[in-house]
mmCIF file of C-alpha atoms and ligand atoms in Angstrom:
data_model
loop_
_atom_site.group_PDB
_atom_site.id
_atom_site.type_symbol
_atom_site.label_atom_id
_atom_site.label_comp_id
_atom_site.label_asym_id
_atom_site.label_seq_id
_atom_site.Cartn_x
_atom_site.Cartn_y
_atom_site.Cartn_z
ATOM 1 C CA MET J 1 78.505 89.575 87.638
ATOM 2 C CA PHE J 2 74.743 91.097 85.973
ATOM 3 C CA ASN J 3 75.761 94.378 85.035
ATOM 4 C CA PRO J 4 79.046 93.088 82.933
ATOM 5 C CA ASP J 5 81.218 95.180 81.493
ATOM 6 C CA SER J 6 82.408 93.745 78.233
ATOM 7 C CA PRO J 7 81.898 90.906 75.830
ATOM 8 C CA GLN J 8 83.505 88.239 78.338
ATOM 9 C CA GLY J 9 80.906 88.904 80.676
ATOM 10 C CA LEU J 10 78.384 89.459 78.919
ATOM 11 C CA ALA J 11 78.706 86.133 77.732
ATOM 12 C CA ILE J 12 78.476 84.919 81.530
ATOM 13 C CA SER J 13 75.926 87.115 82.516
ATOM 14 C CA ASN J 14 73.332 85.966 78.831
ATOM 15 C CA LEU J 15 74.221 82.407 79.624
ATOM 16 C CA PHE J 16 73.456 82.623 83.335
ATOM 17 C CA VAL J 17 69.938 84.434 83.205
ATOM 18 C CA LEU J 18 69.028 82.200 79.886
ATOM 19 C CA THR J 19 69.055 79.191 82.577
ATOM 20 C CA LEU J 20 67.611 80.627 85.137
ATOM 21 C CA LEU J 21 64.717 81.968 83.185
ATOM 22 C CA ILE J 22 64.104 78.277 81.908
ATOM 23 C CA ALA J 23 64.782 76.563 85.271
ATOM 24 C CA ALA J 24 61.970 79.596 86.800
ATOM 25 C CA GLY J 25 59.787 78.095 83.818
ATOM 26 C CA ILE J 26 59.909 74.788 84.769
ATOM 27 C CA PHE J 27 59.878 75.141 88.749
ATOM 28 C CA LEU J 28 56.599 77.015 87.342
ATOM 29 C CA LEU J 29 55.272 74.348 85.798
ATOM 30 C CA VAL J 30 56.298 72.024 88.116
ATOM 31 C CA ALA J 31 55.219 73.922 91.270
ATOM 32 C CA GLY J 32 51.644 74.944 89.652
ATOM 33 C CA LEU J 33 50.436 71.180 88.573
ATOM 34 C CA VAL J 34 51.603 70.004 92.182
ATOM 35 C CA VAL J 35 49.245 72.698 94.075
ATOM 36 C CA TYR J 36 46.355 71.636 90.517
ATOM 37 C CA ALA J 37 46.996 68.219 90.944
ATOM 38 C CA SER J 38 46.197 67.838 94.942
ATOM 39 C CA ILE J 39 43.043 70.419 94.678
ATOM 40 C CA CYS J 40 41.858 69.803 91.735
ATOM 41 C CA TYR J 41 42.314 65.674 92.447
ATOM 42 C CA ARG J 42 40.938 65.225 95.979
ATOM 43 C CA ARG J 43 38.956 62.272 97.136
ATOM 44 C CA LYS J 44 36.294 63.549 97.969
ATOM 45 C CA PRO J 45 33.463 61.849 100.924
ATOM 46 C CA GLY J 46 32.397 58.442 100.306
ATOM 47 C CA GLN J 47 35.086 58.350 97.434
ATOM 48 C CA GLY J 48 36.365 54.612 96.706
ATOM 49 C CA GLU J 49 40.074 53.706 95.580
ATOM 50 C CA PRO J 50 40.695 55.813 92.218
ATOM 51 C CA TYR J 51 41.175 54.131 89.286
ATOM 52 C CA GLN J 52 44.545 52.858 88.633
ATOM 53 C CA ASN J 53 46.484 54.034 85.467
ATOM 54 C CA PHE J 54 49.686 51.419 84.868
ATOM 55 C CA GLY J 55 51.691 54.295 82.137
ATOM 56 C CA ILE J 56 50.317 56.584 79.168
ATOM 57 C CA PRO J 57 53.205 55.833 76.850
ATOM 58 C CA LYS J 58 52.706 59.289 74.923
ATOM 59 C CA LEU J 59 53.000 61.207 77.890
ATOM 60 C CA GLU J 60 55.679 58.909 79.353
ATOM 61 C CA VAL J 61 57.679 59.882 75.818
ATOM 62 C CA GLY J 62 56.987 63.209 76.140
ATOM 63 C CA TRP J 63 58.465 64.089 79.589
ATOM 64 C CA THR J 64 61.777 62.019 78.998
ATOM 65 C CA VAL J 65 62.009 63.550 75.258
ATOM 66 C CA ALA J 66 61.403 67.544 75.833
ATOM 67 C CA PRO J 67 63.863 67.968 78.613
ATOM 68 C CA ALA J 68 66.714 65.927 76.671
ATOM 69 C CA VAL J 69 65.650 68.769 74.358
ATOM 70 C CA LEU J 70 66.333 71.538 76.248
ATOM 71 C CA LEU J 71 69.105 69.487 77.733
ATOM 72 C CA LEU J 72 70.767 69.357 74.689
ATOM 73 C CA GLY J 73 69.486 73.172 73.327
ATOM 74 C CA LEU J 74 71.588 74.412 76.550
ATOM 75 C CA PHE J 75 74.212 72.187 76.346
ATOM 76 C CA GLY J 76 75.091 74.241 72.240
ATOM 77 C CA VAL J 77 74.169 77.635 73.753
ATOM 78 C CA THR J 78 76.860 76.506 76.662
ATOM 79 C CA PHE J 79 79.477 76.098 74.167
ATOM 80 C CA VAL J 80 78.636 79.155 72.260
ATOM 81 C CA GLY J 81 78.890 81.250 75.505
ATOM 82 C CA MET J 82 81.613 78.896 77.130
ATOM 83 C CA GLY J 83 83.797 80.218 74.215
ATOM 84 C CA ASN J 84 82.755 84.055 74.245
ATOM 85 C CA ALA J 85 83.490 84.339 78.384
ATOM 86 C CA ASP J 86 87.044 82.185 77.457
ATOM 87 C CA PRO J 87 88.690 83.117 73.659
ATOM 88 C CA ALA J 88 90.990 80.822 73.197
ATOM 89 C CA VAL J 89 94.673 82.100 73.643
ATOM 90 C CA GLU J 90 96.771 82.523 70.792
ATOM 91 C CA LYS J 91 99.539 80.035 70.292
ATOM 92 C CA ASP J 92 102.663 82.584 70.854
ATOM 93 C CA ARG J 93 101.266 85.233 72.260
ATOM 94 C CA ALA J 94 103.277 86.980 75.394
ATOM 95 C CA PRO J 95 101.063 87.921 77.974
ATOM 96 C CA ASP J 96 100.172 92.015 78.597
ATOM 97 C CA ILE J 97 100.119 91.546 82.109
ATOM 98 C CA ILE J 98 101.362 88.834 84.909
ATOM 99 C CA VAL J 99 99.861 89.412 88.170
ATOM 100 C CA THR J 100 100.634 86.745 90.627
ATOM 101 C CA GLY J 101 98.930 86.105 93.954
ATOM 102 C CA TYR J 102 100.372 85.374 97.308
ATOM 103 C CA GLN J 103 99.688 85.076 101.121
ATOM 104 C CA TRP J 104 97.319 88.400 101.062
ATOM 105 C CA TRP J 105 98.115 90.612 97.850
ATOM 106 C CA TRP J 106 98.415 90.810 94.359
ATOM 107 C CA GLY J 107 101.552 90.906 92.516
ATOM 108 C CA VAL J 108 100.877 92.522 89.078
ATOM 109 C CA SER J 109 104.076 93.650 85.867
ATOM 110 C CA TYR J 110 103.161 94.565 82.463
ATOM 111 C CA PRO J 111 106.816 92.262 80.947
ATOM 112 C CA GLN J 112 107.002 94.634 77.922
ATOM 113 C CA ALA J 113 107.072 97.572 79.348
ATOM 114 C CA GLY J 114 109.425 97.271 82.905
ATOM 115 C CA VAL J 115 106.525 97.974 85.295
ATOM 116 C CA ILE J 116 105.925 96.667 88.595
ATOM 117 C CA SER J 117 102.559 97.076 90.813
ATOM 118 C CA ALA J 118 100.629 95.874 93.621
ATOM 119 C CA ASN J 119 96.984 95.236 94.190
ATOM 120 C CA GLU J 120 95.467 97.547 91.340
ATOM 121 C CA ILE J 121 96.181 96.830 87.719
ATOM 122 C CA HIS J 122 95.702 98.497 85.227
ATOM 123 C CA MET J 123 93.688 98.100 81.951
ATOM 124 C CA PRO J 124 92.928 99.992 78.564
ATOM 125 C CA ALA J 125 89.091 100.901 77.493
ATOM 126 C CA GLY J 126 88.626 98.117 74.978
ATOM 127 C CA LYS J 127 91.989 95.809 74.311
ATOM 128 C CA ARG J 128 91.863 92.662 75.192
ATOM 129 C CA MET J 129 94.757 92.189 77.776
ATOM 130 C CA LEU J 130 96.443 88.816 78.177
ATOM 131 C CA VAL J 131 96.718 87.855 81.812
ATOM 132 C CA ARG J 132 98.739 85.742 82.800
ATOM 133 C CA LEU J 133 97.723 84.356 85.756
ATOM 134 C CA ILE J 134 100.074 82.484 88.684
ATOM 135 C CA GLY J 135 100.083 81.283 92.337
ATOM 136 C CA GLY J 136 103.129 82.409 94.043
ATOM 137 C CA ASP J 137 102.375 80.651 97.937
ATOM 138 C CA VAL J 138 99.464 79.047 97.875
ATOM 139 C CA ILE J 139 96.338 78.430 95.383
ATOM 140 C CA HIS J 140 94.324 81.735 94.490
ATOM 141 C CA ASP J 141 91.945 83.118 92.317
ATOM 142 C CA LEU J 142 91.635 85.635 90.781
ATOM 143 C CA TRP J 143 87.949 87.421 89.425
ATOM 144 C CA ILE J 144 86.812 90.543 88.624
ATOM 145 C CA PRO J 145 82.789 89.844 88.285
ATOM 146 C CA ARG J 146 81.904 92.338 85.338
ATOM 147 C CA LEU J 147 84.378 92.348 83.329
ATOM 148 C CA GLY J 148 83.974 87.828 82.994
ATOM 149 C CA ARG J 149 85.343 84.661 84.504
ATOM 150 C CA LYS J 150 86.804 83.760 87.370
ATOM 151 C CA MET J 151 90.576 81.723 87.185
ATOM 152 C CA ASP J 152 92.939 79.392 89.800
ATOM 153 C CA MET J 153 96.554 81.228 89.627
ATOM 154 C CA VAL J 154 98.010 77.584 91.129
ATOM 155 C CA PRO J 155 101.533 77.227 91.405
ATOM 156 C CA GLY J 156 103.405 76.018 89.376
ATOM 157 C CA HIS J 157 101.212 75.607 87.179
ATOM 158 C CA PRO J 158 100.510 79.644 85.652
ATOM 159 C CA ASN J 159 97.049 79.927 83.197
ATOM 160 C CA GLU J 160 96.093 82.417 80.828
ATOM 161 C CA MET J 161 92.935 84.724 79.811
ATOM 162 C CA TYR J 162 91.642 87.898 78.671
ATOM 163 C CA MET J 163 90.302 90.017 80.033
ATOM 164 C CA GLN J 164 88.767 93.421 78.993
ATOM 165 C CA ALA J 165 86.791 96.119 80.182
ATOM 166 C CA ASP J 166 84.869 98.516 77.323
ATOM 167 C CA THR J 167 84.882 101.316 80.468
ATOM 168 C CA PRO J 168 86.295 103.463 81.722
ATOM 169 C CA GLY J 169 86.381 103.275 86.045
ATOM 170 C CA VAL J 170 87.540 100.690 88.979
ATOM 171 C CA TYR J 171 86.153 97.494 88.879
ATOM 172 C CA ILE J 172 85.819 95.891 92.466
ATOM 173 C CA GLY J 173 87.841 92.195 92.346
ATOM 174 C CA ALA J 174 88.425 88.773 95.071
ATOM 175 C CA CYS J 175 90.309 86.459 95.532
ATOM 176 C CA ALA J 176 87.932 83.841 94.536
ATOM 177 C CA GLU J 177 89.460 79.853 96.319
ATOM 178 C CA TYR J 178 89.714 80.264 100.611
ATOM 179 C CA CYS J 179 93.535 80.975 100.275
ATOM 180 C CA GLY J 180 94.469 81.742 104.359
ATOM 181 C CA VAL J 181 93.107 83.523 107.324
ATOM 182 C CA GLN J 182 93.060 86.652 105.272
ATOM 183 C CA HIS J 183 92.073 85.391 102.379
ATOM 184 C CA SER J 184 88.715 88.137 103.091
ATOM 185 C CA LYS J 185 90.803 91.139 102.524
ATOM 186 C CA MET J 186 92.519 89.377 99.737
ATOM 187 C CA LEU J 187 91.011 92.603 97.636
ATOM 188 C CA ILE J 188 92.005 93.967 93.839
ATOM 189 C CA ARG J 189 90.659 96.617 91.764
ATOM 190 C CA ALA J 190 91.078 97.196 87.809
ATOM 191 C CA VAL J 191 91.741 100.297 87.376
ATOM 192 C CA VAL J 192 90.459 101.630 83.153
ATOM 193 C CA GLN J 193 91.012 103.826 81.510
ATOM 194 C CA THR J 194 91.523 105.581 78.599
ATOM 195 C CA PRO J 195 94.078 104.290 76.250
ATOM 196 C CA THR J 196 96.144 107.747 76.203
ATOM 197 C CA GLU J 197 95.387 107.930 79.812
ATOM 198 C CA TYR J 198 97.556 104.083 80.366
ATOM 199 C CA ASP J 199 99.583 104.981 78.323
ATOM 200 C CA ALA J 200 100.618 107.906 80.624
ATOM 201 C CA TRP J 201 99.883 105.158 82.896
ATOM 202 C CA LEU J 202 102.260 103.179 81.485
ATOM 203 C CA LYS J 203 105.658 105.500 80.770
ATOM 204 C CA THR J 204 104.965 107.620 84.285
ATOM 205 C CA HIS J 205 105.544 103.588 86.555
ATOM 206 C CA SER J 206 108.543 102.065 84.450
ATOM 207 C CA ALA J 207 110.855 104.997 85.518
ATOM 208 C CA PRO J 208 112.071 103.999 88.366
ATOM 209 C CA ALA J 209 111.645 106.182 92.069
ATOM 210 C CA PRO J 210 114.548 108.926 92.207
ATOM 211 C CA ALA J 211 117.363 107.502 94.719
ATOM 212 C CA HIS J 212 116.865 110.771 97.159
ATOM 213 C CA PRO J 213 114.480 112.098 97.722
ATOM 214 C CA ASP J 214 114.198 115.827 97.326
ATOM 215 C CA ALA J 215 113.194 116.816 101.162
ATOM 216 C CA ALA J 216 114.556 116.332 103.949
ATOM 217 C CA PHE J 217 112.538 114.038 106.269
ATOM 218 C CA ALA J 218 111.286 112.325 103.262
ATOM 219 C CA LEU J 219 115.542 111.165 103.050
ATOM 220 C CA ARG J 220 115.555 110.736 106.627
ATOM 221 C CA GLY J 221 112.697 108.114 105.753
ATOM 222 C CA GLN J 222 114.619 106.535 103.314
ATOM 223 C CA GLN J 223 117.521 105.896 105.087
ATOM 224 C CA LEU J 224 114.907 104.963 108.025
ATOM 225 C CA PHE J 225 113.852 101.662 105.070
ATOM 226 C CA GLN J 226 116.742 101.426 104.276
ATOM 227 C CA GLN J 227 118.322 100.682 108.096
ATOM 228 C CA LYS J 228 115.507 99.196 109.912
ATOM 229 C CA THR J 229 113.906 95.664 107.870
ATOM 230 C CA CYS J 230 111.482 97.407 105.270
ATOM 231 C CA ILE J 231 114.600 95.865 102.951
ATOM 232 C CA SER J 232 114.397 92.712 103.602
ATOM 233 C CA CYS J 233 110.791 92.923 101.412
ATOM 234 C CA HIS J 234 110.238 95.130 99.714
ATOM 235 C CA ALA J 235 112.718 96.840 96.299
ATOM 236 C CA ILE J 236 111.680 100.855 95.238
ATOM 237 C CA ASN J 237 112.999 100.361 91.638
ATOM 238 C CA GLY J 238 116.296 102.946 91.137
ATOM 239 C CA THR J 239 117.296 102.637 94.779
ATOM 240 C CA ALA J 240 119.476 99.418 97.309
ATOM 241 C CA ALA J 241 115.920 97.907 97.441
ATOM 242 C CA ASN J 242 115.490 95.093 95.718
ATOM 243 C CA ALA J 243 113.730 92.116 97.803
ATOM 244 C CA GLN J 244 110.361 90.603 96.088
ATOM 245 C CA ILE J 245 108.998 89.251 98.922
ATOM 246 C CA GLY J 246 105.519 92.253 99.434
ATOM 247 C CA PRO J 247 104.553 94.181 97.117
ATOM 248 C CA ASN J 248 106.809 96.417 95.127
ATOM 249 C CA LEU J 249 106.725 99.852 96.521
ATOM 250 C CA THR J 250 108.564 101.952 93.395
ATOM 251 C CA HIS J 251 105.127 103.878 92.954
ATOM 252 C CA VAL J 252 103.188 103.134 96.140
ATOM 253 C CA ALA J 253 101.383 106.489 96.023
ATOM 254 C CA SER J 254 99.821 106.528 93.637
ATOM 255 C CA ARG J 255 98.082 103.249 94.318
ATOM 256 C CA GLN J 256 93.729 104.201 94.889
ATOM 257 C CA THR J 257 94.926 101.049 98.832
ATOM 258 C CA LEU J 258 97.056 99.567 100.921
ATOM 259 C CA ALA J 259 96.987 96.497 102.006
ATOM 260 C CA ALA J 260 95.357 94.805 98.737
ATOM 261 C CA GLY J 261 92.097 97.124 99.378
ATOM 262 C CA VAL J 262 91.167 96.950 102.663
ATOM 263 C CA LEU J 263 93.026 100.741 103.484
ATOM 264 C CA GLN J 264 92.502 103.468 101.142
ATOM 265 C CA ASN J 265 95.735 105.338 100.278
ATOM 266 C CA THR J 266 96.199 108.244 103.021
ATOM 267 C CA PRO J 267 99.002 109.140 104.767
ATOM 268 C CA GLU J 268 97.628 108.822 107.356
ATOM 269 C CA ASN J 269 96.584 105.308 107.178
ATOM 270 C CA MET J 270 99.557 104.421 105.578
ATOM 271 C CA ALA J 271 101.021 105.388 108.687
ATOM 272 C CA ALA J 272 98.545 103.064 111.410
ATOM 273 C CA TRP J 273 98.318 100.289 108.227
ATOM 274 C CA ILE J 274 103.275 101.761 108.982
ATOM 275 C CA LYS J 275 102.869 101.068 113.100
ATOM 276 C CA ASN J 276 100.054 98.145 113.503
ATOM 277 C CA PRO J 277 100.288 96.036 110.747
ATOM 278 C CA GLN J 278 99.211 92.786 112.840
ATOM 279 C CA GLN J 279 95.649 95.489 113.862
ATOM 280 C CA ILE J 280 94.357 95.765 111.220
ATOM 281 C CA LYS J 281 95.280 92.431 109.236
ATOM 282 C CA PRO J 282 95.863 89.947 111.390
ATOM 283 C CA GLY J 283 98.123 86.903 109.923
ATOM 284 C CA SER J 284 99.317 89.355 107.240
ATOM 285 C CA TYR J 285 103.074 88.950 106.395
ATOM 286 C CA MET J 286 104.228 92.381 107.353
ATOM 287 C CA PRO J 287 105.475 92.359 110.407
ATOM 288 C CA ASN J 288 105.426 94.768 113.578
ATOM 289 C CA LEU J 289 108.739 96.618 113.908
ATOM 290 C CA ARG J 290 107.702 98.635 116.825
ATOM 291 C CA LEU J 291 108.778 101.749 115.376
ATOM 292 C CA THR J 292 108.302 105.796 116.651
ATOM 293 C CA ASP J 293 106.276 107.660 115.928
ATOM 294 C CA ASP J 294 108.786 109.778 114.762
ATOM 295 C CA GLU J 295 110.183 107.194 112.299
ATOM 296 C CA ILE J 296 106.487 105.962 110.590
ATOM 297 C CA LYS J 297 106.131 109.740 110.260
ATOM 298 C CA ALA J 298 109.477 109.717 108.224
ATOM 299 C CA LEU J 299 108.890 106.845 106.435
ATOM 300 C CA VAL J 300 105.023 107.987 105.396
ATOM 301 C CA ALA J 301 106.746 111.118 104.449
ATOM 302 C CA TYR J 302 108.954 109.335 102.160
ATOM 303 C CA MET J 303 106.021 106.583 100.528
ATOM 304 C CA GLU J 304 105.042 110.038 99.547
ATOM 305 C CA THR J 305 107.343 111.252 97.148
ATOM 306 C CA LEU J 306 106.804 107.298 95.873
ATOM 307 C CA LYS J 307 104.428 109.048 93.598
HETATM 308 CU CU1 CUA D 401 94.895 84.147 98.035
HETATM 309 CU CU2 CUA D 401 91.636 83.433 99.329
#
């Protein structure tokens, strides 16, 4: 949050720092006066009751008016800051990205390009993207601190906000609303690319997966995918798999992480995840299918073809 990379994030950061500095100034003033008074006005030996003062009107008006002016000023700055952090959405503007919160992962889709991904938001640098936020089951909350405000994802009530990043890079975020046992392992990342890279990414990811992988071993993995219950939860565009319960796996091999930011996406981790998801993310809706090591190897080989 102190290192923002978007106009929206900068507005929040500036407002926070300004408020913090003012509050720190007031704290130092009050604490300093208390310390000063308690040292310099201590009762001295032999001193009687001090003179009782029942009001200094000028001082009282002063300490009422000064905070009121300060608060009004802060209100004005906050009002402007909120406008910059969360610009109003134009009427009839279609969302660029739809992010849906599920227990405990994120569906990410690009309705105009027909791309469906998960746990990773791709954005072109310097462009304001309209993100629609949907609660898929319970209330979640999307927060990528360096890119701006956080916003709730409420079932039955889509919210929208503008998101932007100025520099290419990876920006880490998380679910910021307690949503059940694996709330802490519900991470998300924004992968910000140059506009050319982003367009290329959209193009590759709008393509379906090959109907049949080339290598025989991966083909065996594909058959297992359809025979075992993988196909009842996951979709792989271009194949018979089209269930919407778990993440869409059409291009799973090109993602950076598995299980919503919990594991780096490597063949070893993919195998460990398929072998026993409950050990890595207890309570996750991905079941342990009790597959043999050979079956897992074939499935991983198939997953690795889904670039
Ligand atoms: Cu989703 Cu916390």
